[in-house]
Amino acid sequence: MSAKLEKNQTTANSQPTTWFKAAPVSALPENGGACIKYKDLQIAVYNFSRRNEWYACQNLCPHKMQMALSRGMIGSQGDEPKVACPFHKKTFSLKSGKNLNGDTCDIATYPIKVEDGYVYIGFEE
Amino acid sequence: MTRVIVIGNGMVGYKFCEKLVAASSKGDFQLTVFGEEPWPAYDRVHLSSYFTGSDVDALSLAPRSWYEENGIDLRTNELIVSIDRKLKQVLSHTGKVMAYDKLILATGSGAFVPPIGGVEKKGVFVYRTIEDLDAIMAFGKKARSAAIIGGGLLGLEAAKATMDMGLNTHVIEFAPRLMPRQLDAAGAAVLKSRLEELGIAIHLNKNTRKIHGNGKLTGLEFADGADLSVDMLVISAGIKPRDELAKTCGLPTAARGGIIVNQNLQSEADDNIFAIGEVASCQNMIYGLVAPGYEMASQVVNQLCGKTSRPFLGFDMSTKLKLIGVDVASFGDPFGESAPSRTIVYENKRSGIYKRINISPDGKRLLGGVLVGDAQAYGMLLQMTQNSMPLPPNPEDLILGSRGGKESGGAGLEGLPAEAQICSCENVTKGDICKLIENEGLSHVEEIKSCSKAGTGCGGCVPMVNDLLKMQLKTLGRQVKNNLCEHFPYTRQELLDLVKVREIKTFDQLIDQFGQGDGCEICKPAVASILASTWNELIIRQDTIQDTNDRYLANIQRGGTYSVVPRIPGGEITPDKLIVIGQVAKKYGLYTKVTGGQRIDMFGARVDQLPDIWEELIVAGFESGHAYGKSLRTVKSCVGSTWCRYGVQDAVSFGIRVEERYRGLRSPHKLKGAVSGCIRECAEAQSKDFGLIATEKGWNLYVCGNGGSKPQHARLLINDVDSETVLKYIDRFLMFYIRTAEPLNRTATWLNKLEGGIDYLREVVVNDSLGIAETLEREMEFMIQTYACEWKEVVNNPQLRAKFKHFVNDDEGDPSIAFQEMRGQKIPASW
Ligand code: SRM
Ligand SMILES: Cc1cc2nc3c(=O)[nH]c(=O)nc-3n(C[C@H](O)[C@H](O)[C@H](O)COP(=O)(O)OP(=O)(O)OC[C@H]3O[C@@H](n4cnc5c(N)ncnc54)[C@H](O)[C@@H]3O)c2cc1C
Ligand code: SF4
Ligand code: FES
């Protein structure tokens, strides 16, 4: 179980060395998420079109180790952008990766940018 | 800065932290907490609920982050092994040494295990911590029977738990009656027969002498020579204060256990050391309840902060048993022994109710009592006892209730003095709650709970807080308001009106005009349901505001695959269609099962396979069964007059007609119906949201029933109406429910909250007392006319089809999905 968890490491606050060209913006739903494959990682990508912001995090929900977060509903709590896991509605901040309604461990988040109609996710190799 | 160390992160230890944080400013104290258990303090009182949820977080009193945010150094999984009072420091099992200025012992208690030969055998458990429950659950899977030693409060709770696990359950009590400390002989006898009805075997006057078994227990032997063979044993014979630390550092402890403290909860031997909660022995008493522990915590906090504090002079031990399926309560002086008293008893053996009150000889004051089978009056009777309130002229009314005529209705809440303590766990008075409602504008029980903490301990006072809220809001002339969530300052009903009147079609329009923020997992599906119930447009055009199941038009399963449930109206299916289901399931390797709703479920489809599967089903004439939606599920039918020798109407034909009429209808929660061909009721119509039972003259219509976790029988709305009329009434009923119910309230819950109940509902639906019948029928007609199968639309629309993919940048399915085999079919690998 922990092996699954350790695959994803937060790089949101560091300087990414690789920008992975993930998908055209048009492939991602508005105000919702989708899943991106990068090597053997699964990354959830969210388009907050209402606030014109993008977020990325691990697709794995640490609660019951389900590859599911990209299918979760997104929203906000106060100003904090968040996602709710479809399985048991654990919600996670997409900024800090913290579990907002419980004690489940943090999720990894990744830097993300949009250029020329494409979404890029940053990794530290 | 005063260094405070708390040993024990249980309920009382946590409460101490919470109160200290609230009463002091940052920098006054440096607080360190040691807890032996692996997780932060949790709600032990509701420990048994762990059996159903197995969710430690749900029981947690505060997440780890709370301790962090408040500068508390929480060290779980760390046992304190000794205290050095000279150097004023503690030593943990990891070798950590830490110094204190003030030391708080909140080590609680452990289960008391009587010295019976064989308690060390496999299969013998105690019932105190999450780890105990994990062990019981794991072992219980392989066991068939269980015995509980101890017929007290905790023992009975444990018995209920093993019974719910499907085990043959026995309770062994040493005394001649159950709950000897709380109940008199007659009350205990009634409780015993109620529990026996539930299927629990009760053995009284039994002294367990030996535990049999070679390594693993196989049975018990009693002092009277009798034997009982069981696979599992839970010992719940009382508690034993964890005073071992105190003993080794020379603090005086009581003969029956517990650290001796004075009225300030301080050890006489060392005034830097306090003991609170179940480990404290105050005036030779151990208090095995949370409320007195919380009171102790607050006394010590007050002392540390230099505030005035009342001495701790004992505590009321009234209790209400929860969970067991039989109401039991005991309050004040249950036996009428502490003072001269007169006793009034009511007993109904047939319905299993026993009530006893003890009143003062002059008939003016209530001293205490016992309630078994019906403890509704507990809150009020306890208040009357504690506040010495004047009794009615005929005190027997208190337990006999209203004889004849309408309910007396909350008798006495108004009469309670403002200082009456409503929540004893958190010491919150009636005045406190009323002030919050009046001054802070609170209008919701959850708000009162979070502002005052009332009802957050044992939860016993929540019904009373609720009544108090209603009463106070009425007095203030305010309406009870249920805002959807932080993003919409409106109720569901108000939003539905706004959607209709302003012709709002999307979530974004609604939140832009009437809400704030980005929405969340509460308001999005609620609004999605409103939009669907109003405009009936294809729901996956706004897929990201739907709950997962509605987003992918299928139910998500463990492991991330989905299930496929085609509609089989009324449960009727041709052999050809059965064959198609078999072929499709075989082709895609799906697990198949007949559901409880008279149809067939195919499990284990990957999200990218869903459109292909549905394409084949649709070609064969199937359509979506909406098993994923808060919408009509199934209309169950029996064979009725076509085949059955008793049937008086054709239940299958009518069942199919009803199911096809309401298929796809979105509502606040799921809807289920049934049609039975005669009074024998083989389709279980009285357990559905709407159910029809055939009569010689037509149909009897029942509404607002459900199965599920809180089963409720449906109520008769009208009898002997013809087919066309009954459909009209169902149209009106369903539309009225859709319009007015709160999100995720089934029809039964909705009815329970509807003022005027079933009589009012009948007025609206049958007699059209609000004059809205025609509108409701028209709205339903619109829904019926605009129905379209969602899967058909998806299958035929490449753009919508494209949404069914796991990766947006790769055609591969989710590589993490894994299965295992069981009885020749696949199931998800366990999580
Ligand atoms: C498949 C089935 C069990 C089975 O193998 O037989 C089933 C499976 C589920 N039920 Fe059920 N229920 C099934 C019949 C029932 C019944 C029996 C009946 O309908 O006669 C009941 C009790 C009757 C009732 O609802 O009043 C029932 C009461 C529930 C409840 C409790 C509802 C309540 O009001 O308390 C839930 C939870 C909920 O809806 O919030 C639930 C929820 C669920 C969910 C949707 C849980 C979930 O969210 O994943 C399960 C999804 C199955 C799936 O993935 O496909 N299921 N469920 C049955 C499908 C019937 C169908 O053909 O559509
Ligand atoms: C199943 C069940 C149902 C109950 N129902 C009710 C009810 O309905 N109403 C009611 O009022 N009460 C009820 N109780 C009792 C209630 O839970 C207790 O009164 C309450 O938990 C006491 O709190 P405490 O903090 O004193 O002890 P605890 O909650 O037992 O906490 C003590 C903690 O200290 C830890 N500890 C002990 N020694 C050390 C050490 N040396 N170093 C570090 N940590 C240590 C223990 O591991 C434990 O986590 C129930 C109890 C159980 C088990
Ligand atoms: S309810 Fe039972 S007896 Fe009556 S028609 Fe249906 S199957 Fe026959
Ligand atoms: S698996 Fe995500 S909340 Fe449970």
Coordinates of N, CA and C in Angstrom, one line a residue, chain B residues 151-293:
Chain B
G151 N -23.8 -8.2 32.0 CA -25.1 -7.7 31.5 C -25.3 -6.3 31.9
G152 N -24.2 -5.5 31.9 CA -24.4 -4.1 32.2 C -24.5 -3.3 30.9
L153 N -24.4 -2.0 31.1 CA -24.5 -1.1 30.0 C -23.6 -1.5 28.8
L154 N -22.3 -1.7 29.1 CA -21.4 -2.0 28.0 C -21.5 -3.4 27.5
G155 N -21.8 -4.3 28.4 CA -22.0 -5.7 27.9 C -23.2 -5.8 26.9
L156 N -24.2 -5.1 27.2 CA -25.4 -5.2 26.3 C -25.0 -4.5 24.9
E157 N -24.2 -3.5 25.0 CA -23.8 -2.8 23.7 C -23.0 -3.8 22.9
A158 N -22.1 -4.5 23.6 CA -21.3 -5.5 22.9 C -22.1 -6.6 22.4
A159 N -23.2 -7.0 23.1 CA -24.0 -8.1 22.7 C -24.7 -7.7 21.4
K160 N -25.2 -6.4 21.4 CA -25.9 -6.0 20.1 C -24.9 -6.1 19.0
A161 N -23.7 -5.7 19.2 CA -22.7 -5.7 18.1 C -22.4 -7.1 17.6
T162 N -22.3 -8.1 18.5 CA -22.0 -9.4 18.0 C -23.3 -10.0 17.3
M163 N -24.4 -9.6 17.8 CA -25.7 -10.0 17.2 C -25.7 -9.5 15.7
D164 N -25.4 -8.2 15.6 CA -25.4 -7.6 14.3 C -24.4 -8.2 13.4
M165 N -23.3 -8.8 13.9 CA -22.4 -9.5 13.1 C -22.9 -10.9 12.7
G166 N -24.1 -11.2 13.1 CA -24.7 -12.4 12.7 C -24.4 -13.6 13.6
L167 N -23.9 -13.3 14.8 CA -23.5 -14.4 15.7 C -24.6 -14.7 16.6
N168 N -24.8 -16.0 17.0 CA -25.7 -16.4 18.0 C -25.1 -15.8 19.3
T169 N -25.9 -14.9 20.0 CA -25.3 -14.2 21.1 C -25.9 -14.6 22.5
H170 N -25.0 -14.7 23.4 CA -25.4 -15.0 24.8 C -24.9 -14.0 25.7
V171 N -25.7 -13.5 26.7 CA -25.2 -12.6 27.7 C -25.2 -13.3 29.0
I172 N -24.0 -13.3 29.7 CA -23.9 -14.0 31.0 C -23.8 -12.9 32.1
E173 N -24.7 -13.0 33.0 CA -24.7 -12.0 34.1 C -24.6 -12.7 35.5
F174 N -23.7 -12.2 36.3 CA -23.5 -12.7 37.6 C -24.7 -12.5 38.6
A175 N -25.2 -11.2 38.5 CA -26.4 -10.8 39.3 C -27.7 -11.5 38.9
P176 N -28.7 -11.4 39.7 CA -29.9 -12.0 39.3 C -30.7 -11.2 38.3
R177 N -30.2 -10.0 37.9 CA -30.9 -9.3 36.8 C -29.9 -8.5 35.9
L178 N -30.4 -8.0 34.8 CA -29.6 -7.2 33.9 C -29.4 -5.8 34.4
M179 N -28.4 -5.2 34.0 CA -28.1 -3.8 34.4 C -28.4 -3.5 35.9
P180 N -27.9 -4.3 36.8 CA -28.3 -4.2 38.2 C -28.1 -2.9 38.8
R181 N -27.1 -2.1 38.2 CA -26.9 -0.8 38.9 C -27.9 0.3 38.4
Q182 N -28.6 0.0 37.3 CA -29.5 1.0 36.8 C -30.9 0.6 36.9
L183 N -31.2 -0.7 36.9 CA -32.6 -1.1 36.8 C -33.1 -1.8 38.0
D184 N -34.4 -1.7 38.3 CA -35.0 -2.5 39.4 C -35.4 -3.9 38.8
A185 N -35.8 -4.8 39.6 CA -36.1 -6.2 39.1 C -37.1 -6.2 38.1
A186 N -38.2 -5.5 38.2 CA -39.3 -5.5 37.2 C -38.8 -4.9 35.9
G187 N -38.1 -3.8 35.9 CA -37.6 -3.2 34.7 C -36.6 -4.1 34.0
A188 N -35.8 -4.7 34.8 CA -34.8 -5.6 34.2 C -35.5 -6.8 33.5
A189 N -36.6 -7.3 34.1 CA -37.3 -8.4 33.6 C -37.9 -8.1 32.2
V190 N -38.4 -6.9 32.1 CA -39.0 -6.4 30.8 C -37.9 -6.3 29.8
L191 N -36.8 -5.8 30.2 CA -35.6 -5.6 29.3 C -35.2 -7.0 28.8
K192 N -35.1 -8.0 29.7 CA -34.7 -9.3 29.4 C -35.6 -9.9 28.3
S193 N -36.9 -9.8 28.5 CA -37.8 -10.4 27.5 C -37.7 -9.7 26.2
R194 N -37.5 -8.4 26.2 CA -37.3 -7.7 24.9 C -36.1 -8.1 24.2
L195 N -35.0 -8.3 24.9 CA -33.7 -8.7 24.3 C -33.9 -10.2 23.8
E196 N -34.6 -11.0 24.5 CA -34.8 -12.4 24.1 C -35.6 -12.4 22.8
E197 N -36.5 -11.5 22.7 CA -37.3 -11.4 21.4 C -36.3 -11.0 20.2
L198 N -35.3 -10.2 20.5 CA -34.3 -9.8 19.5 C -33.4 -11.0 19.1
G199 N -33.5 -12.0 19.9 CA -32.7 -13.2 19.6 C -31.4 -13.3 20.5
I200 N -31.3 -12.5 21.6 CA -30.2 -12.6 22.4 C -30.5 -13.5 23.6
A201 N -29.7 -14.6 23.9 CA -30.0 -15.4 25.0 C -29.4 -14.8 26.3
I202 N -30.2 -14.8 27.4 CA -29.7 -14.1 28.6 C -29.6 -15.2 29.7
H203 N -28.4 -15.3 30.3 CA -28.2 -16.2 31.4 C -27.9 -15.4 32.7
L204 N -28.8 -15.5 33.7 CA -28.6 -14.7 34.9 C -28.1 -15.7 36.0
N205 N -27.6 -15.0 37.1 CA -27.1 -15.8 38.2 C -26.0 -16.8 37.8
K206 N -25.2 -16.3 36.9 CA -24.2 -17.3 36.4 C -22.8 -16.8 36.7
N207 N -22.1 -17.6 37.4 CA -20.7 -17.3 37.8 C -19.8 -18.2 36.9
T208 N -19.1 -17.5 36.0 CA -18.2 -18.2 35.1 C -17.0 -18.7 35.8
R209 N -16.8 -20.1 35.7 CA -15.7 -20.6 36.5 C -14.5 -20.9 35.6
K210 N -14.7 -21.3 34.4 CA -13.6 -21.7 33.6 C -13.8 -21.5 32.1
I211 N -12.8 -21.2 31.4 CA -12.9 -21.1 29.9 C -12.3 -22.3 29.3
H212 N -13.1 -23.1 28.6 CA -12.6 -24.3 28.0 C -11.9 -24.1 26.6
G213 N -11.1 -25.0 26.2 CA -10.6 -25.0 24.9 C -9.1 -25.2 24.9
N214 N -8.6 -25.8 23.8 CA -7.2 -26.1 23.7 C -6.5 -25.0 22.9
G215 N -6.0 -23.9 23.6 CA -5.5 -22.8 22.9 C -6.5 -21.8 22.4
K216 N -7.6 -22.3 21.8 CA -8.7 -21.4 21.4 C -9.9 -21.8 22.2
L217 N -10.7 -20.8 22.6 CA -11.8 -21.2 23.5 C -12.9 -22.0 22.7
T218 N -13.5 -22.9 23.4 CA -14.6 -23.6 22.8 C -15.9 -23.5 23.6
G219 N -15.7 -23.1 24.9 CA -16.9 -22.9 25.7 C -16.6 -22.5 27.1
L220 N -17.7 -22.3 27.9 CA -17.6 -21.8 29.3 C -18.2 -22.8 30.2
E221 N -17.6 -22.8 31.4 CA -18.2 -23.7 32.5 C -18.5 -22.8 33.6
F222 N -19.7 -23.0 34.2 CA -20.2 -22.2 35.3 C -20.1 -22.9 36.6
A223 N -20.2 -22.0 37.7 CA -20.1 -22.6 39.0 C -21.2 -23.6 39.3
D224 N -22.3 -23.4 38.7 CA -23.4 -24.3 39.0 C -23.3 -25.6 38.2
G225 N -22.2 -25.8 37.5 CA -21.9 -27.0 36.8 C -22.4 -27.0 35.3
A226 N -23.2 -26.0 34.9 CA -23.6 -25.9 33.6 C -22.5 -25.6 32.6
D227 N -22.7 -25.9 31.3 CA -21.8 -25.6 30.3 C -22.4 -24.8 29.2
L228 N -21.6 -24.0 28.4 CA -22.1 -23.3 27.3 C -21.0 -23.4 26.2
S229 N -21.3 -23.9 25.0 CA -20.2 -23.9 24.1 C -20.4 -22.7 23.1
V230 N -19.3 -21.9 23.0 CA -19.3 -20.7 22.1 C -18.0 -20.6 21.4
D231 N -17.9 -19.9 20.3 CA -16.7 -19.7 19.6 C -15.9 -18.5 20.0
M232 N -16.6 -17.6 20.8 CA -16.0 -16.3 21.0 C -16.5 -15.8 22.3
L233 N -15.6 -15.0 23.0 CA -16.1 -14.4 24.3 C -15.6 -13.0 24.4
V234 N -16.6 -12.1 24.8 CA -16.2 -10.7 25.0 C -16.5 -10.5 26.5
I235 N -15.4 -10.0 27.2 CA -15.5 -9.7 28.6 C -15.9 -8.3 28.8
S236 N -16.9 -8.0 29.5 CA -17.4 -6.7 29.7 C -17.9 -6.6 31.1
A237 N -17.1 -6.9 32.1 CA -17.5 -7.0 33.4 C -17.2 -5.8 34.3
G238 N -16.9 -4.7 33.7 CA -16.7 -3.5 34.5 C -15.3 -2.9 34.1
I239 N -15.0 -1.8 34.7 CA -13.7 -1.1 34.3 C -12.7 -1.1 35.5
K240 N -11.5 -1.0 35.1 CA -10.4 -0.9 36.0 C -9.5 0.3 35.8
P241 N -9.6 1.2 36.6 CA -8.8 2.5 36.4 C -7.4 2.2 36.1
R242 N -6.8 2.9 35.2 CA -5.4 2.7 34.8 C -4.5 3.6 35.8
D243 N -4.4 3.1 37.0 CA -3.7 3.9 38.0 C -2.3 3.4 38.2
E244 N -1.8 2.5 37.3 CA -0.5 1.9 37.6 C 0.7 2.9 37.7
L245 N 0.6 3.9 36.9 CA 1.7 4.9 36.9 C 1.7 5.6 38.3
A246 N 0.5 5.9 38.8 CA 0.4 6.6 40.0 C 1.0 5.8 41.2
K247 N 0.6 4.5 41.1 CA 1.1 3.5 42.1 C 2.6 3.5 42.2
T248 N 3.3 3.4 41.0 CA 4.7 3.3 41.0 C 5.4 4.6 41.4
C249 N 4.7 5.7 41.3 CA 5.5 6.9 41.8 C 4.9 7.4 43.2
G250 N 4.2 6.5 43.8 CA 3.9 6.7 45.2 C 2.7 7.7 45.4
L251 N 1.8 7.8 44.4 CA 0.6 8.6 44.7 C -0.4 7.7 45.3
P252 N -1.2 8.2 46.2 CA -2.2 7.3 46.9 C -3.3 6.9 45.9
T253 N -3.6 5.6 45.9 CA -4.7 5.1 45.1 C -5.8 4.5 46.0
A254 N -7.0 4.4 45.4 CA -8.1 3.9 46.2 C -8.1 2.3 46.2
A255 N -8.7 1.7 47.3 CA -8.7 0.3 47.4 C -9.3 -0.3 46.1
R256 N -10.4 0.3 45.6 CA -11.1 -0.3 44.5 C -10.5 0.3 43.2
G257 N -9.3 0.9 43.3 CA -8.7 1.4 42.0 C -9.0 2.9 41.9
G258 N -8.1 3.6 41.2 CA -8.3 5.0 40.9 C -7.4 5.9 41.7
I259 N -6.9 7.0 41.1 CA -6.0 7.9 41.8 C -6.8 8.8 42.8
I260 N -6.4 8.8 44.0 CA -7.2 9.6 45.0 C -7.0 11.1 44.8
V261 N -8.0 11.8 44.5 CA -7.9 13.3 44.4 C -8.9 14.0 45.3
N262 N -8.6 15.3 45.6 CA -9.5 16.0 46.4 C -10.5 16.8 45.5
Q263 N -11.2 17.7 46.1 CA -12.3 18.3 45.4 C -11.8 19.2 44.2
N264 N -10.5 19.5 44.3 CA -9.8 20.2 43.2 C -9.2 19.3 42.2
L265 N -9.4 18.0 42.4 CA -8.9 17.0 41.5 C -7.4 16.9 41.5
Q266 N -6.9 17.3 42.6 CA -5.4 17.3 42.8 C -5.1 16.2 43.8
S267 N -3.9 15.6 43.5 CA -3.5 14.5 44.5 C -3.0 15.2 45.7
E268 N -3.5 14.7 46.9 CA -3.1 15.3 48.2 C -1.6 15.2 48.4
A269 N -1.0 14.2 47.7 CA 0.5 14.0 47.9 C 1.3 14.9 47.0
D270 N 0.8 15.5 46.0 CA 1.6 16.3 45.1 C 0.7 17.3 44.4
D271 N 0.8 18.5 44.8 CA -0.2 19.5 44.2 C 0.1 19.9 42.8
N272 N 1.2 19.4 42.2 CA 1.4 19.6 40.8 C 0.7 18.6 39.9
I273 N 0.1 17.6 40.5 CA -0.5 16.5 39.7 C -2.0 16.4 39.9
F274 N -2.7 16.4 38.8 CA -4.1 16.3 38.8 C -4.5 15.0 38.1
A275 N -5.7 14.5 38.5 CA -6.2 13.3 37.8 C -7.6 13.6 37.4
I276 N -8.0 13.3 36.1 CA -9.3 13.6 35.6 C -9.9 12.4 34.8
G277 N -11.2 12.3 34.7 CA -11.8 11.2 33.9 C -11.9 9.9 34.7
E278 N -11.9 8.9 34.0 CA -12.2 7.6 34.6 C -11.1 7.1 35.6
V279 N -10.0 7.7 35.6 CA -8.9 7.3 36.4 C -8.9 7.9 37.8
A280 N -9.8 9.0 37.9 CA -9.8 9.7 39.2 C -10.8 9.1 40.2
S281 N -10.3 9.0 41.4 CA -11.2 8.6 42.5 C -11.5 9.7 43.4
C282 N -12.7 10.2 43.3 CA -13.0 11.5 44.1 C -14.1 11.1 45.1
Q283 N -13.8 11.3 46.3 CA -14.7 10.9 47.4 C -15.1 9.4 47.3
N284 N -14.1 8.7 47.0 CA -14.2 7.2 46.9 C -15.1 6.8 45.7
M285 N -15.3 7.6 44.7 CA -16.2 7.3 43.6 C -15.3 7.3 42.3
I286 N -15.6 6.3 41.4 CA -15.0 6.4 40.0 C -16.2 6.7 39.1
Y287 N -16.0 7.6 38.2 CA -17.1 7.9 37.3 C -16.9 7.4 35.9
G288 N -17.7 6.4 35.6 CA -17.5 5.7 34.3 C -18.3 6.3 33.2
L289 N -18.4 7.6 33.2 CA -19.2 8.3 32.1 C -18.4 9.5 31.6
V290 N -18.7 10.0 30.4 CA -17.9 11.1 29.9 C -18.3 12.4 30.6
A291 N -19.6 12.6 30.9 CA -20.0 13.9 31.4 C -19.2 14.4 32.7
P292 N -19.1 13.5 33.7 CA -18.3 13.9 34.9 C -16.9 14.2 34.5
G293 N -16.3 13.4 33.6 CA -14.9 13.6 33.1 C -14.8 15.0 32.5

